[in-house]
Amino acid sequence: MAIEQLGFEGMPKRLYPCTPSRLNTWLDCPRRYRMTYLDRPKPDRGPPWAHNSVGASVHNALAGWWRLPATDRTPESAGRLLERGWLTDGFRDAAQSADWRQRSRAMVERYVAGLDPADEPVGVERTVSMKTHLITVQGRIDRLDRRHGELVVVDYKTGRRPLTSDDARSSLALALYAAASGRMMRAPCRLVELHHLPTGEVAVWEHTEDSLDRHLRRAEDIAEECGQADEWYREHIAPGAAAGLPHAEFDAMFPPRTGVLCGWCDYARHCPEGRAAAPARDPWAALPDEV
Ligand code: SF4
């Protein structure tokens, strides 16, 4: 049970609500964090990305597949679900979209052919949350399995880069999901897995109580920084005044953190430093060469 921190007047201090995505966005780039979570009205985003369409279509098909009766969980039904829910945003043209629909269909069919349809996950796209004495963190797990009495966090990946156990070990999101699942279900949850659908490889890490605790402390540290920045923003920025305004103090609190990721940033159009740091990418540029 979480112990809430006491404020100055003896009142419980409000826990900082966050998601792994919010914390990671702050780490990646405070300016992008500001535009994603604080500026209102929200700045216009760039065009949608084709790789996000592939990722969302595949995730939706797999979630739908697990919701079918076990007897209907066949590779063909996974392929049908993929076709039915195919998202077309971000592709160069209809031909590229159709090509990727076929590739993605083959990818999910290949993946589910290696699963036991009789297995019943504990959760599919399951929302989990937990509190510490500083934060309340929430997120959605692609799949939560129970194997040999322990819970296992499964995250599907469709990007082009193959993944390693180090990716699974260092993932803040996976660790927070494992910690939250273990607390919510009152069962051990140490294993986290990244299932890379393009290659069929699974990157695994087994956490310990200590390593989960280190991730939680890290989440609290990041949340403390975010919380201070949020507070500063509320005090200094009038509603509606933020978007596009140059402001030295503003940039000191939410500095641009330029790098190769700027080429993929949804808000690069509002960020001269980011546009100078990396060329803009075509919306389909992150599609893997081979699947
Ligand atoms: S373009 Fe780069 S520096 Fe600018 S907001 Fe995006 S990630 Fe940050």
Short mmCIF file of N, CA and C and ligand atoms in Angstrom, two decimals, residues 29 31-32 35 256-258 262 265 268 271 274, ligand 1:
data_model
loop_
_atom_site.label_atom_id
_atom_site.label_comp_id
_atom_site.label_asym_id
_atom_site.label_seq_id
_atom_site.Cartn_x
_atom_site.Cartn_y
_atom_site.Cartn_z
N CYS A 29 13.55 14.96 -24.93
CA CYS A 29 13.62 16.36 -25.31
C CYS A 29 12.57 17.18 -24.54
N ARG A 31 11.69 20.21 -24.85
CA ARG A 31 10.83 21.04 -25.71
C ARG A 31 9.70 20.20 -26.31
N ARG A 32 10.07 19.01 -26.75
CA ARG A 32 9.01 18.14 -27.31
C ARG A 32 8.01 17.78 -26.22
N MET A 35 5.60 20.63 -25.90
CA MET A 35 4.60 20.72 -26.97
C MET A 35 3.61 19.56 -26.91
N PRO A 256 15.54 22.63 -26.20
CA PRO A 256 15.54 21.62 -27.27
C PRO A 256 16.72 20.68 -27.07
N ARG A 257 16.50 19.40 -27.22
CA ARG A 257 17.61 18.44 -27.13
C ARG A 257 17.76 17.82 -28.51
N THR A 258 18.64 18.41 -29.30
CA THR A 258 18.72 18.03 -30.71
C THR A 258 19.52 16.74 -30.88
N CYS A 262 15.43 14.17 -34.06
CA CYS A 262 14.70 15.34 -34.56
C CYS A 262 14.09 15.07 -35.94
N CYS A 265 10.67 13.81 -35.33
CA CYS A 265 9.84 14.50 -34.32
C CYS A 265 8.58 15.07 -34.95
N ALA A 268 8.74 19.02 -35.20
CA ALA A 268 9.93 19.67 -35.77
C ALA A 268 9.56 20.96 -36.51
N CYS A 271 10.23 23.92 -34.48
CA CYS A 271 11.51 23.87 -33.77
C CYS A 271 12.67 24.09 -34.75
N GLY A 274 15.80 21.93 -34.13
CA GLY A 274 15.63 20.53 -34.52
C GLY A 274 15.70 20.35 -36.03
S1 SF4 B 1 12.82 18.70 -33.34
FE1 SF4 B 1 14.30 17.81 -31.89
S2 SF4 B 1 14.86 19.48 -30.50
FE2 SF4 B 1 12.98 20.09 -31.56
S3 SF4 B 1 11.32 19.46 -30.25
FE3 SF4 B 1 11.64 17.81 -31.67
S4 SF4 B 1 13.06 16.42 -30.65
FE4 SF4 B 1 13.15 18.37 -29.57
#
